[in-house]
Short mmCIF file of N, CA and C in Angstrom, two decimals:
data_model
loop_
_atom_site.label_atom_id
_atom_site.label_comp_id
_atom_site.label_asym_id
_atom_site.label_seq_id
_atom_site.Cartn_x
_atom_site.Cartn_y
_atom_site.Cartn_z
N MET A 191 24.46 33.01 -19.59
CA MET A 191 23.19 33.18 -18.70
C MET A 191 22.19 32.36 -19.07
N ILE A 192 21.78 32.33 -20.33
CA ILE A 192 20.46 31.63 -21.09
C ILE A 192 21.28 30.12 -20.61
N TRP A 193 22.58 29.69 -20.85
CA TRP A 193 22.69 28.34 -20.60
C TRP A 193 22.78 27.98 -19.12
N SER A 194 23.03 28.86 -18.24
CA SER A 194 22.93 28.44 -16.56
C SER A 194 21.46 28.51 -16.41
N ARG A 195 20.65 29.21 -17.05
CA ARG A 195 18.85 29.07 -16.81
C ARG A 195 18.56 27.89 -17.30
N LEU A 196 19.01 27.31 -18.37
CA LEU A 196 18.75 26.03 -18.89
C LEU A 196 19.04 24.89 -18.17
N THR A 197 20.35 25.06 -17.66
CA THR A 197 21.04 23.87 -16.96
C THR A 197 20.37 23.76 -15.69
N GLY A 198 20.09 25.02 -14.86
CA GLY A 198 18.88 24.96 -13.75
C GLY A 198 17.85 24.34 -14.03
N ALA A 199 17.06 24.79 -15.24
CA ALA A 199 15.65 24.21 -15.41
C ALA A 199 15.78 22.70 -15.39
N ALA A 200 17.01 22.21 -16.39
CA ALA A 200 17.02 20.79 -16.61
C ALA A 200 17.21 20.16 -15.27
N LEU A 201 17.90 20.65 -14.32
CA LEU A 201 18.44 19.94 -13.03
C LEU A 201 16.96 20.08 -12.29
N LEU A 202 16.37 21.08 -12.18
CA LEU A 202 15.02 21.17 -11.48
C LEU A 202 13.96 20.12 -11.98
N LEU A 203 14.08 19.92 -13.31
CA LEU A 203 13.21 18.90 -14.05
C LEU A 203 13.49 17.50 -13.68
N ALA A 204 14.94 17.18 -13.79
CA ALA A 204 15.43 15.70 -13.29
C ALA A 204 15.09 15.55 -11.95
N LEU A 205 15.38 16.49 -11.03
CA LEU A 205 14.87 16.38 -9.73
C LEU A 205 13.44 15.97 -9.48
N THR A 206 12.52 16.88 -10.21
CA THR A 206 11.18 16.66 -9.97
C THR A 206 10.68 15.09 -10.66
N CYS A 207 11.40 14.80 -11.67
CA CYS A 207 10.99 13.68 -12.31
C CYS A 207 11.42 12.26 -11.18
N ALA A 208 12.74 12.68 -10.67
CA ALA A 208 13.07 11.55 -9.69
C ALA A 208 12.31 11.56 -8.52
N VAL A 209 11.72 12.27 -8.11
CA VAL A 209 10.60 12.29 -6.88
C VAL A 209 9.36 11.85 -7.27
N ILE A 210 8.76 12.13 -8.48
CA ILE A 210 7.58 11.61 -8.72
C ILE A 210 7.40 10.42 -9.59
N SER A 211 8.59 9.77 -10.01
CA SER A 211 8.58 8.76 -11.07
C SER A 211 8.37 7.38 -10.10
N PRO A 212 7.67 6.46 -10.42
CA PRO A 212 7.53 5.25 -9.80
C PRO A 212 8.98 4.40 -9.64
N PRO A 213 9.00 3.72 -8.60
CA PRO A 213 10.34 2.99 -8.19
C PRO A 213 10.55 2.04 -9.38
N PRO A 214 11.71 1.78 -9.59
CA PRO A 214 11.85 0.68 -10.64
C PRO A 214 11.29 -0.56 -10.43
N ALA A 215 10.90 -1.29 -11.44
CA ALA A 215 10.18 -2.65 -11.28
C ALA A 215 11.18 -3.76 -10.67
N GLN A 216 10.98 -4.33 -9.60
CA GLN A 216 11.88 -5.44 -8.96
C GLN A 216 10.84 -6.51 -8.55
N ALA A 217 11.47 -7.54 -8.16
CA ALA A 217 10.72 -8.82 -7.84
C ALA A 217 10.39 -8.59 -6.43
N VAL A 218 9.00 -8.81 -6.24
CA VAL A 218 8.43 -8.51 -4.84
C VAL A 218 7.83 -9.84 -4.62
N GLY A 219 7.98 -10.24 -3.34
CA GLY A 219 7.48 -11.44 -2.64
C GLY A 219 6.17 -11.12 -1.92
N ASP A 220 5.85 -12.08 -1.25
CA ASP A 220 4.58 -11.82 -0.74
C ASP A 220 4.40 -11.06 0.45
N GLU A 221 3.42 -10.79 1.30
CA GLU A 221 3.37 -10.04 2.29
C GLU A 221 4.47 -10.54 3.54
N ASP A 222 4.92 -11.39 3.47
CA ASP A 222 6.04 -11.55 4.57
C ASP A 222 7.30 -11.11 4.22
N ASN A 223 7.47 -10.57 2.88
CA ASN A 223 8.68 -9.99 2.46
C ASN A 223 8.97 -8.47 3.21
N TYR A 224 9.79 -8.32 3.97
CA TYR A 224 9.81 -6.99 4.50
C TYR A 224 11.22 -6.72 5.22
N THR A 225 11.62 -5.36 5.56
CA THR A 225 12.80 -5.12 5.81
C THR A 225 13.37 -5.67 7.11
N GLU A 226 14.45 -5.80 7.39
CA GLU A 226 14.81 -6.63 8.66
C GLU A 226 14.21 -7.82 8.89
N GLN A 227 13.82 -8.52 8.00
CA GLN A 227 13.27 -10.14 8.04
C GLN A 227 14.10 -10.90 9.15
N SER A 228 15.37 -10.93 8.76
CA SER A 228 16.05 -11.86 9.53
C SER A 228 15.97 -11.30 10.96
N ALA A 229 15.76 -10.00 11.50
CA ALA A 229 15.79 -9.75 12.71
C ALA A 229 14.57 -9.86 13.37
N VAL A 230 13.55 -10.48 12.77
CA VAL A 230 12.15 -10.73 13.39
C VAL A 230 12.21 -11.95 14.33
N PRO A 231 11.87 -11.80 15.68
CA PRO A 231 12.00 -13.20 16.34
C PRO A 231 10.76 -14.10 15.80
N PRO A 232 10.74 -15.26 16.16
CA PRO A 232 9.86 -16.23 15.77
C PRO A 232 8.46 -15.98 16.40
N GLU A 233 8.50 -15.28 17.68
CA GLU A 233 7.26 -15.07 18.17
C GLU A 233 6.44 -13.96 17.28
N VAL A 234 7.44 -12.89 16.97
CA VAL A 234 6.56 -11.71 16.18
C VAL A 234 6.10 -12.22 14.83
N HIS A 235 7.06 -13.08 14.26
CA HIS A 235 6.53 -13.78 13.08
C HIS A 235 5.22 -14.46 13.44
N ALA A 236 5.25 -15.28 14.25
CA ALA A 236 3.66 -15.99 14.63
C ALA A 236 2.54 -15.19 14.89
N LEU A 237 2.86 -13.81 15.46
CA LEU A 237 1.93 -13.00 15.86
C LEU A 237 1.29 -12.25 14.63
N TYR A 238 2.35 -11.91 13.60
CA TYR A 238 2.05 -11.43 12.31
C TYR A 238 1.13 -12.61 11.67
N GLN A 239 1.30 -13.84 11.33
CA GLN A 239 0.80 -14.78 10.82
C GLN A 239 -0.75 -14.96 11.45
N ALA A 240 -0.68 -14.86 12.98
CA ALA A 240 -2.04 -15.13 13.47
C ALA A 240 -2.83 -13.58 13.26
N GLY A 241 -2.29 -12.68 13.00
CA GLY A 241 -3.14 -11.35 12.64
C GLY A 241 -3.45 -11.59 11.13
N LYS A 242 -2.80 -12.21 10.17
CA LYS A 242 -3.20 -12.38 8.83
C LYS A 242 -4.41 -13.18 8.64
N VAL A 243 -4.53 -14.25 9.58
CA VAL A 243 -5.68 -15.32 9.75
C VAL A 243 -6.75 -14.44 10.46
N ALA A 244 -6.48 -13.49 11.30
CA ALA A 244 -7.78 -12.82 11.61
C ALA A 244 -8.42 -11.93 10.72
N VAL A 245 -7.06 -11.20 9.62
CA VAL A 245 -7.85 -10.49 8.74
C VAL A 245 -8.55 -11.23 7.68
N ASP A 246 -7.92 -12.46 7.20
CA ASP A 246 -8.79 -13.24 6.39
C ASP A 246 -10.14 -13.73 6.68
N ASP A 247 -10.36 -13.83 8.34
CA ASP A 247 -11.60 -13.98 8.64
C ASP A 247 -12.49 -12.85 9.03
N GLU A 248 -12.18 -11.82 8.56
CA GLU A 248 -12.75 -10.36 8.60
C GLU A 248 -12.83 -10.17 10.19
N ARG A 249 -12.08 -10.55 11.11
CA ARG A 249 -11.89 -10.38 12.42
C ARG A 249 -11.14 -9.06 12.67
N TRP A 250 -11.68 -8.02 12.20
CA TRP A 250 -10.87 -6.60 11.99
C TRP A 250 -10.17 -6.00 13.23
N GLU A 251 -11.01 -6.14 14.35
CA GLU A 251 -10.56 -5.65 15.48
C GLU A 251 -9.28 -6.52 16.07
N GLU A 252 -9.43 -7.62 16.00
CA GLU A 252 -8.46 -8.72 16.39
C GLU A 252 -7.06 -8.59 15.51
N GLY A 253 -7.28 -8.51 14.18
CA GLY A 253 -6.24 -8.31 13.28
C GLY A 253 -5.43 -6.89 13.62
N LEU A 254 -6.13 -5.83 13.84
CA LEU A 254 -5.76 -4.70 14.08
C LEU A 254 -4.84 -4.59 15.35
N THR A 255 -5.44 -5.21 16.25
CA THR A 255 -4.63 -5.46 17.63
C THR A 255 -3.31 -5.90 17.48
N LYS A 256 -3.39 -7.25 16.64
CA LYS A 256 -2.12 -8.02 16.34
C LYS A 256 -1.04 -7.33 15.61
N MET A 257 -1.70 -6.46 14.55
CA MET A 257 -0.67 -5.61 13.69
C MET A 257 -0.09 -4.62 14.50
N GLU A 258 -0.93 -4.01 15.29
CA GLU A 258 -0.32 -2.75 16.13
C GLU A 258 0.82 -3.50 16.97
N ARG A 259 0.54 -4.55 17.53
CA ARG A 259 1.65 -5.11 18.48
C ARG A 259 2.83 -5.52 17.43
N VAL A 260 2.72 -5.81 16.40
CA VAL A 260 3.99 -6.23 15.18
C VAL A 260 4.80 -4.96 15.15
N VAL A 261 3.80 -3.90 14.83
CA VAL A 261 4.66 -2.80 14.10
C VAL A 261 5.18 -2.12 15.68
N LYS A 262 4.83 -2.36 16.56
CA LYS A 262 5.40 -1.65 17.95
C LYS A 262 6.75 -2.31 18.13
N THR A 263 6.87 -3.59 17.79
CA THR A 263 8.12 -4.31 18.14
C THR A 263 9.01 -4.09 16.87
N HIS A 264 8.30 -4.15 15.64
CA HIS A 264 9.35 -4.06 14.57
C HIS A 264 8.60 -3.02 13.60
N PRO A 265 8.94 -1.75 13.67
CA PRO A 265 8.40 -0.82 12.76
C PRO A 265 8.59 -0.69 11.20
N LYS A 266 9.49 -1.65 11.07
CA LYS A 266 9.73 -1.49 9.61
C LYS A 266 9.49 -2.74 8.82
N HIS A 267 8.21 -3.19 9.38
CA HIS A 267 7.26 -4.57 9.04
C HIS A 267 6.41 -3.83 7.81
N ALA A 268 6.72 -3.74 6.72
CA ALA A 268 5.57 -3.27 5.80
C ALA A 268 4.35 -3.93 5.73
N GLY A 269 4.66 -5.18 5.68
CA GLY A 269 3.35 -6.07 5.51
C GLY A 269 2.44 -5.83 6.75
N ALA A 270 3.09 -5.71 7.83
CA ALA A 270 2.03 -5.36 9.09
C ALA A 270 1.43 -4.21 8.74
N TRP A 271 2.17 -2.98 8.35
CA TRP A 271 1.67 -1.72 8.15
C TRP A 271 0.34 -1.68 7.28
N ASN A 272 0.84 -2.45 6.10
CA ASN A 272 -0.30 -2.62 5.19
C ASN A 272 -1.39 -3.35 5.81
N LEU A 273 -1.39 -4.27 6.70
CA LEU A 273 -2.56 -5.16 7.07
C LEU A 273 -3.29 -4.08 8.36
N LEU A 274 -2.52 -3.51 8.91
CA LEU A 274 -2.92 -2.44 9.86
C LEU A 274 -3.82 -1.46 9.26
N GLY A 275 -3.38 -0.97 8.10
CA GLY A 275 -4.32 0.03 7.23
C GLY A 275 -5.30 -0.60 6.74
N TYR A 276 -5.40 -1.88 6.29
CA TYR A 276 -6.49 -2.59 5.63
C TYR A 276 -7.50 -2.98 6.95
N CYS A 277 -7.07 -3.16 8.23
CA CYS A 277 -8.25 -3.36 9.25
C CYS A 277 -8.83 -1.96 9.62
N ARG A 278 -7.91 -1.03 9.63
CA ARG A 278 -8.47 0.26 9.97
C ARG A 278 -9.50 1.01 9.01
N ARG A 279 -9.29 0.64 7.74
CA ARG A 279 -10.25 0.83 6.71
C ARG A 279 -11.50 0.28 6.92
N HIS A 280 -11.49 -0.97 6.90
CA HIS A 280 -12.64 -1.79 7.21
C HIS A 280 -13.34 -1.22 8.64
N LEU A 281 -12.69 -0.70 9.77
CA LEU A 281 -13.16 -0.12 10.81
C LEU A 281 -13.72 1.23 10.72
N GLY A 282 -13.57 1.98 9.66
CA GLY A 282 -14.26 3.05 9.37
C GLY A 282 -13.19 4.27 9.73
N ASP A 283 -11.76 3.69 9.80
CA ASP A 283 -10.80 4.98 10.26
C ASP A 283 -10.11 5.18 9.08
N LEU A 284 -10.68 6.02 8.10
CA LEU A 284 -9.95 6.33 6.89
C LEU A 284 -8.52 6.88 6.82
N SER A 285 -8.35 7.83 7.83
CA SER A 285 -7.32 8.69 7.75
C SER A 285 -6.36 7.76 8.49
N GLY A 286 -6.72 7.04 9.62
CA GLY A 286 -5.58 6.20 10.11
C GLY A 286 -5.09 5.09 9.05
N SER A 287 -6.06 4.79 8.16
CA SER A 287 -5.71 3.67 7.22
C SER A 287 -4.67 4.25 6.21
N MET A 288 -5.08 5.44 5.80
CA MET A 288 -4.03 6.16 4.95
C MET A 288 -2.57 6.44 5.52
N VAL A 289 -2.69 6.83 6.71
CA VAL A 289 -1.34 6.82 7.35
C VAL A 289 -0.44 5.30 7.37
N ALA A 290 -1.26 4.16 7.81
CA ALA A 290 -0.50 3.01 7.67
C ALA A 290 -0.20 2.69 6.49
N TYR A 291 -0.79 2.98 5.38
CA TYR A 291 -0.45 2.54 3.97
C TYR A 291 0.64 3.22 3.46
N GLU A 292 0.58 4.53 3.91
CA GLU A 292 1.87 5.57 3.54
C GLU A 292 3.15 4.97 4.31
N ARG A 293 3.06 4.63 5.60
CA ARG A 293 4.20 4.06 6.43
C ARG A 293 4.40 2.85 5.64
N ALA A 294 3.95 1.73 5.26
CA ALA A 294 4.03 0.57 4.50
C ALA A 294 5.03 1.03 3.17
N LEU A 295 4.50 2.00 2.28
CA LEU A 295 5.13 2.49 1.23
C LEU A 295 6.50 3.18 1.41
N GLN A 296 6.63 3.90 2.78
CA GLN A 296 7.95 4.57 3.09
C GLN A 296 8.86 3.28 3.14
N ILE A 297 8.40 2.32 3.87
CA ILE A 297 9.21 1.07 4.16
C ILE A 297 9.77 0.37 2.87
N ASP A 298 8.58 0.17 2.08
CA ASP A 298 8.88 -0.63 0.82
C ASP A 298 7.94 -0.05 -0.28
N PRO A 299 8.47 0.69 -0.86
CA PRO A 299 7.94 1.79 -2.18
C PRO A 299 7.15 0.72 -3.16
N THR A 300 7.70 -0.50 -3.37
CA THR A 300 7.09 -1.54 -4.40
C THR A 300 6.05 -2.42 -3.42
N HIS A 301 5.48 -2.36 -2.60
CA HIS A 301 4.75 -2.96 -1.91
C HIS A 301 3.15 -3.11 -2.66
N ARG A 302 3.18 -4.07 -3.24
CA ARG A 302 1.93 -4.33 -4.27
C ARG A 302 0.65 -3.96 -3.26
N GLY A 303 0.64 -4.67 -2.40
CA GLY A 303 -0.84 -4.75 -1.43
C GLY A 303 -0.96 -3.17 -0.94
N ALA A 304 -0.13 -2.64 -0.52
CA ALA A 304 -0.19 -1.29 -0.15
C ALA A 304 -0.72 -0.17 -1.13
N HIS A 305 -0.24 -0.47 -2.50
CA HIS A 305 -0.70 0.34 -3.50
C HIS A 305 -1.95 -0.10 -3.82
N GLU A 306 -2.50 -1.53 -3.87
CA GLU A 306 -3.62 -1.62 -4.20
C GLU A 306 -4.67 -1.29 -3.21
N TYR A 307 -4.57 -1.35 -1.89
CA TYR A 307 -5.25 -1.02 -0.67
C TYR A 307 -5.51 0.58 -0.68
N MET A 308 -4.44 1.14 -0.94
CA MET A 308 -4.54 2.62 -1.05
C MET A 308 -5.38 3.22 -2.15
N GLY A 309 -5.15 2.60 -3.47
CA GLY A 309 -6.01 2.72 -4.56
C GLY A 309 -7.48 2.60 -4.10
N GLU A 310 -7.93 1.54 -3.20
CA GLU A 310 -9.23 1.38 -2.91
C GLU A 310 -9.72 2.41 -2.14
N LEU A 311 -8.76 2.81 -1.23
CA LEU A 311 -9.12 3.86 -0.38
C LEU A 311 -9.49 5.20 -1.07
N PHE A 312 -8.63 5.41 -1.89
CA PHE A 312 -9.00 6.45 -2.69
C PHE A 312 -10.34 6.57 -3.52
N LEU A 313 -10.76 5.32 -4.00
CA LEU A 313 -12.06 5.17 -4.37
C LEU A 313 -13.20 5.45 -3.55
N MET A 314 -12.97 4.85 -2.26
CA MET A 314 -14.01 5.33 -1.33
C MET A 314 -13.90 6.75 -1.12
N LEU A 315 -12.98 7.35 -1.17
CA LEU A 315 -12.82 8.80 -0.69
C LEU A 315 -13.32 9.79 -2.00
N GLY A 316 -13.92 9.12 -3.16
CA GLY A 316 -14.15 9.62 -4.46
C GLY A 316 -13.01 10.28 -4.94
N ARG A 317 -11.89 9.81 -5.09
CA ARG A 317 -10.81 10.11 -5.93
C ARG A 317 -10.11 9.37 -6.78
N PRO A 318 -10.92 8.95 -7.95
CA PRO A 318 -10.45 7.83 -8.90
C PRO A 318 -9.50 8.30 -9.52
N GLU A 319 -9.01 9.48 -9.85
CA GLU A 319 -7.70 9.93 -10.41
C GLU A 319 -6.57 9.49 -9.53
N MET A 320 -6.63 9.44 -8.48
CA MET A 320 -5.58 9.17 -7.52
C MET A 320 -5.38 7.57 -7.39
N ALA A 321 -6.50 6.74 -7.59
CA ALA A 321 -6.62 5.38 -7.67
C ALA A 321 -6.16 4.94 -9.21
N ARG A 322 -6.09 5.58 -10.06
CA ARG A 322 -5.76 5.49 -11.16
C ARG A 322 -4.03 5.76 -11.24
N SER A 323 -3.49 6.74 -10.38
CA SER A 323 -2.40 6.72 -10.31
C SER A 323 -1.46 5.42 -9.63
N LYS A 324 -2.34 5.03 -8.73
CA LYS A 324 -1.86 3.86 -8.09
C LYS A 324 -1.78 2.31 -8.82
N LEU A 325 -2.91 2.36 -9.83
CA LEU A 325 -2.70 1.39 -10.88
C LEU A 325 -1.56 1.70 -11.56
N ARG A 326 -1.26 2.94 -12.15
CA ARG A 326 -0.11 3.06 -13.11
C ARG A 326 1.21 2.58 -12.20
N LEU A 327 1.27 2.71 -10.97
CA LEU A 327 2.31 2.41 -10.25
C LEU A 327 2.43 0.88 -10.39
N LEU A 328 1.33 0.20 -10.16
CA LEU A 328 1.21 -1.28 -10.13
C LEU A 328 1.64 -1.84 -11.82
N ASP A 329 1.28 -1.27 -12.31
CA ASP A 329 1.71 -1.68 -13.80
C ASP A 329 3.25 -1.38 -13.96
N SER A 330 3.88 -0.66 -13.31
CA SER A 330 5.24 -0.56 -13.37
C SER A 330 5.84 -1.50 -12.52
N ILE A 331 5.30 -1.74 -11.35
CA ILE A 331 5.91 -2.79 -10.38
C ILE A 331 5.81 -4.25 -10.86
N CYS A 332 4.44 -4.26 -11.39
CA CYS A 332 4.58 -5.74 -11.96
C CYS A 332 4.14 -5.90 -13.40
N PRO A 333 4.96 -5.38 -14.41
CA PRO A 333 4.46 -5.27 -15.64
C PRO A 333 3.97 -6.67 -16.28
N SER A 334 4.23 -7.70 -15.79
CA SER A 334 3.63 -8.98 -16.26
C SER A 334 2.38 -9.31 -15.56
N GLY A 335 1.81 -8.31 -14.88
CA GLY A 335 0.44 -8.38 -14.17
C GLY A 335 0.68 -9.07 -12.87
N CYS A 336 -0.34 -8.80 -12.18
CA CYS A 336 -0.15 -9.19 -10.52
C CYS A 336 -1.85 -9.26 -9.90
N GLU A 337 -2.12 -9.99 -9.15
CA GLU A 337 -3.30 -10.00 -8.44
C GLU A 337 -3.72 -8.63 -7.97
N GLU A 338 -2.91 -7.66 -7.31
CA GLU A 338 -3.11 -6.54 -6.85
C GLU A 338 -3.36 -5.61 -7.89
N ARG A 339 -2.58 -5.49 -9.03
CA ARG A 339 -3.27 -4.66 -10.23
C ARG A 339 -4.47 -4.90 -10.79
N ASP A 340 -4.74 -6.35 -10.76
CA ASP A 340 -6.02 -6.96 -11.55
C ASP A 340 -7.21 -6.41 -10.46
N GLU A 341 -6.91 -6.48 -9.26
CA GLU A 341 -8.21 -6.34 -8.34
C GLU A 341 -8.35 -4.74 -8.11
N LEU A 342 -7.15 -3.89 -8.23
CA LEU A 342 -7.60 -2.60 -8.31
C LEU A 342 -8.23 -2.04 -9.63
N ALA A 343 -7.82 -2.64 -10.64
CA ALA A 343 -8.34 -2.43 -12.23
C ALA A 343 -9.78 -2.53 -12.02
N ALA A 344 -10.15 -3.62 -11.46
CA ALA A 344 -11.66 -4.06 -11.43
C ALA A 344 -12.33 -3.26 -10.62
N ALA A 345 -11.88 -2.80 -9.26
CA ALA A 345 -12.51 -1.77 -8.70
C ALA A 345 -12.78 -0.49 -9.23
N LEU A 346 -11.53 -0.02 -9.98
CA LEU A 346 -11.81 1.29 -10.59
C LEU A 346 -12.69 1.40 -11.72
N THR A 347 -12.90 0.08 -12.50
CA THR A 347 -13.60 -0.01 -13.64
C THR A 347 -15.27 0.12 -12.94
N SER A 348 -15.44 -0.73 -11.91
CA SER A 348 -16.61 -0.59 -11.21
C SER A 348 -16.95 0.66 -10.77
N TYR A 349 -16.09 1.32 -10.17
CA TYR A 349 -16.39 2.56 -9.67
C TYR A 349 -16.56 3.68 -10.80
N LEU A 350 -15.91 3.73 -11.88
CA LEU A 350 -16.17 4.66 -13.25
C LEU A 350 -17.63 4.30 -13.67
N LYS A 351 -17.92 2.95 -13.64
CA LYS A 351 -19.27 2.60 -14.22
C LYS A 351 -20.61 2.81 -13.32
N THR A 352 -20.29 2.74 -11.82
CA THR A 352 -21.36 2.86 -10.93
C THR A 352 -21.46 4.19 -10.16
N GLY A 353 -19.99 5.01 -9.95
CA GLY A 353 -19.68 6.12 -9.47
C GLY A 353 -19.87 5.90 -7.79
N ARG A 354 -19.50 4.84 -7.47
CA ARG A 354 -19.42 4.30 -6.08
C ARG A 354 -18.29 3.27 -6.09
N TYR A 355 -17.64 2.77 -4.98
CA TYR A 355 -16.64 1.85 -4.73
C TYR A 355 -17.66 0.82 -4.03
N VAL A 356 -17.18 -0.34 -4.70
CA VAL A 356 -17.92 -1.47 -4.33
C VAL A 356 -16.79 -2.65 -4.12
N PRO A 357 -16.57 -3.04 -2.76
CA PRO A 357 -15.29 -3.94 -2.49
C PRO A 357 -15.47 -5.21 -3.57
N GLN A 358 -14.30 -5.36 -3.96
CA GLN A 358 -14.19 -6.68 -4.81
C GLN A 358 -13.76 -7.93 -4.22
N HIS A 359 -13.34 -7.79 -2.73
CA HIS A 359 -12.82 -8.90 -2.08
C HIS A 359 -13.27 -8.68 -0.58
#
């Protein structure tokens, strides 16, 4: 009886750890690295690249429109979901931003940009403990360090000093 309870408890603990443990570290490419990459027609890839340019130029509405078109055609494009969330966040749609980041992470649980941007969103929402959990995930995804980890760490440090989120980029 005791053995079966212990076995059940151990199984429950193992399942819980599997659900909440970070994904294993693996090599992650740039934003263009996404599921079904070979199936993406050149015109969709061009649309994604044009959307990235709009985002880099802080033309949020244009970037949003382009990324929405990309994910409509290729819903497993984690990079497009991530940038869609980034545009929504800059346009003030925080809940829509969260949904987009979550979708990017469903597709690619090791997407560094989505973890960073979600962590920054948590800071905007006054949830530094959740941002810290994203930072720990980035530590496990890129143990040798990466730009996304460094930027979220700087944003979290700034938040803890000032009590408010100040965009780092």
